[in-house]
Amino acid sequence: MENYRVSRAELERAADTVSREMIDLAMSAYLAELAEIAATPQGLDAQRQSQRPDCYQLAKEGIAPEDLRAHLQQESERLKQLQLAQFDLAYFRRWALRFRRDLDVSDCAEAAALSTSLPRAVGRRAVAGKSVAPGSC
């Protein structure tokens, strides 16, 4: 369980770092587009080919930089939570498989204890109390 916590914490830190970098890159591109628009005499009406068409479209829609940053942070947090949930599901799937394997060993031991092929001298009750080594069935 400890490895799980460390791995999950590492995943969360990595997701936060990637998120910050992604938001910074997007905001830099948007602010550069806004500066380019401001430097053009016709502003948004200029017939030009933008190197950042998505940013140009956002500028045409009048999206404020702080609103864009807030939206990106919200979407990034949502994506991080989905990634963590996916990590949790994978962890519990591995845990369930390990638990199922343990149950299979337990069932194997019980089947061996109830087997009619055991020598009469041993007896079923005596065998039921003994453990069977994993993988011996």
XYZ file of C-alpha atoms in Angstrom:
137
model
C 0.000 0.000 0.000
C 2.908 2.346 0.697
C 4.243 1.962 -2.854
C 0.794 2.882 -4.094
C 0.783 6.135 -2.133
C 4.252 7.113 -3.306
C 3.425 6.311 -6.917
C 0.126 8.180 -6.743
C 1.837 11.195 -5.179
C 4.476 11.133 -7.920
C 1.756 10.970 -10.557
C -0.048 13.903 -8.965
C 3.150 16.006 -8.851
C 3.940 15.189 -12.477
C 0.386 16.070 -13.545
C 0.633 19.396 -11.698
C 3.956 20.203 -13.374
C 2.686 19.342 -16.852
C -0.482 21.317 -16.183
C 1.438 24.439 -15.154
C 3.703 24.210 -18.191
C 0.757 23.682 -20.541
C -1.123 26.658 -19.111
C 1.995 28.854 -19.296
C 2.559 27.913 -22.948
C -1.075 28.543 -23.870
C -1.108 31.878 -22.065
C 2.171 32.954 -23.697
C 0.754 32.188 -27.133
C -2.493 34.019 -26.367
C -0.748 37.086 -24.958
C 1.606 37.138 -27.966
C -1.420 37.047 -30.275
C -3.080 39.881 -28.344
C 0.142 41.931 -28.566
C 0.357 41.255 -32.301
C -3.259 42.330 -32.769
C -2.634 45.487 -30.737
C 0.431 46.289 -32.860
C -1.560 46.004 -36.109
C -3.183 49.316 -37.100
C -6.492 47.650 -37.998
C -6.420 45.407 -34.905
C -8.819 42.467 -35.150
C -10.120 43.680 -38.517
C -6.749 43.164 -40.195
C -6.848 40.607 -42.990
C -3.796 38.602 -42.034
C -2.829 35.005 -41.590
C -2.322 34.319 -37.884
C 0.334 31.843 -36.795
C -1.961 31.037 -33.877
C -5.471 30.701 -35.361
C -6.959 29.372 -32.109
C -5.623 32.341 -30.174
C -6.826 34.725 -32.879
C -10.323 33.223 -32.657
C -10.336 33.615 -28.865
C -9.252 37.240 -29.247
C -12.066 37.845 -31.746
C -14.513 36.422 -29.202
C -13.193 38.850 -26.596
C -11.921 36.261 -24.117
C -10.002 37.989 -21.332
C -6.608 36.444 -20.476
C -7.598 35.872 -16.842
C -10.789 34.078 -17.947
C -8.775 31.882 -20.283
C -6.278 31.061 -17.518
C -9.102 30.185 -15.096
C -10.745 27.951 -17.701
C -7.455 26.205 -18.513
C -6.764 25.615 -14.814
C -10.241 24.186 -14.299
C -9.939 21.837 -17.287
C -6.436 20.838 -16.266
C -7.617 19.955 -12.752
C -10.459 17.910 -14.215
C -8.005 16.038 -16.445
C -5.684 15.413 -13.480
C -8.564 13.966 -11.448
C -9.448 11.657 -14.345
C -5.820 10.497 -14.566
C -5.712 9.834 -10.821
C -8.995 7.917 -11.000
C -7.566 5.832 -13.834
C -4.471 5.157 -11.716
C -6.665 4.143 -8.753
C -8.698 1.770 -10.915
C -5.560 0.122 -12.260
C -4.199 -0.257 -8.712
C -7.399 -1.817 -7.384
C -7.636 -4.078 -10.424
C -4.138 -5.404 -9.608
C -5.127 -5.726 -5.950
C -8.301 -7.659 -6.883
C -6.302 -10.045 -9.076
C -3.854 -10.675 -6.235
C -6.770 -11.231 -3.828
C -8.416 -13.601 -6.300
C -5.162 -15.545 -6.640
C -5.020 -15.863 -2.837
C -8.613 -17.113 -2.809
C -7.754 -19.650 -5.507
C -4.904 -20.964 -3.328
C -7.294 -21.108 -0.384
C -9.863 -23.010 -2.460
C -7.121 -25.368 -3.592
C -6.150 -26.053 0.025
C -9.774 -26.673 0.969
C -10.232 -29.022 -1.976
C -7.106 -30.924 -0.967
C -8.406 -31.220 2.592
C -11.728 -32.613 1.418
C -10.218 -34.914 -1.172
C -11.272 -38.538 -0.935
C -7.891 -39.657 -2.233
C -6.123 -38.796 1.044
C -4.827 -41.703 3.115
C -7.296 -42.760 5.810
C -4.727 -42.352 8.570
C -4.466 -38.585 8.014
C -8.175 -37.804 8.151
C -10.034 -34.836 6.778
C -10.109 -32.747 9.948
C -6.370 -32.972 10.491
C -5.662 -31.912 6.903
C -8.166 -29.037 7.000
C -6.107 -27.328 9.706
C -2.824 -27.508 7.761
C -1.847 -24.962 5.154
C -0.986 -25.860 1.597
C 2.026 -24.192 -0.011
C 1.056 -21.739 -2.791
C 1.266 -23.299 -6.219
C 1.165 -26.886 -4.946
C -2.271 -27.568 -6.437
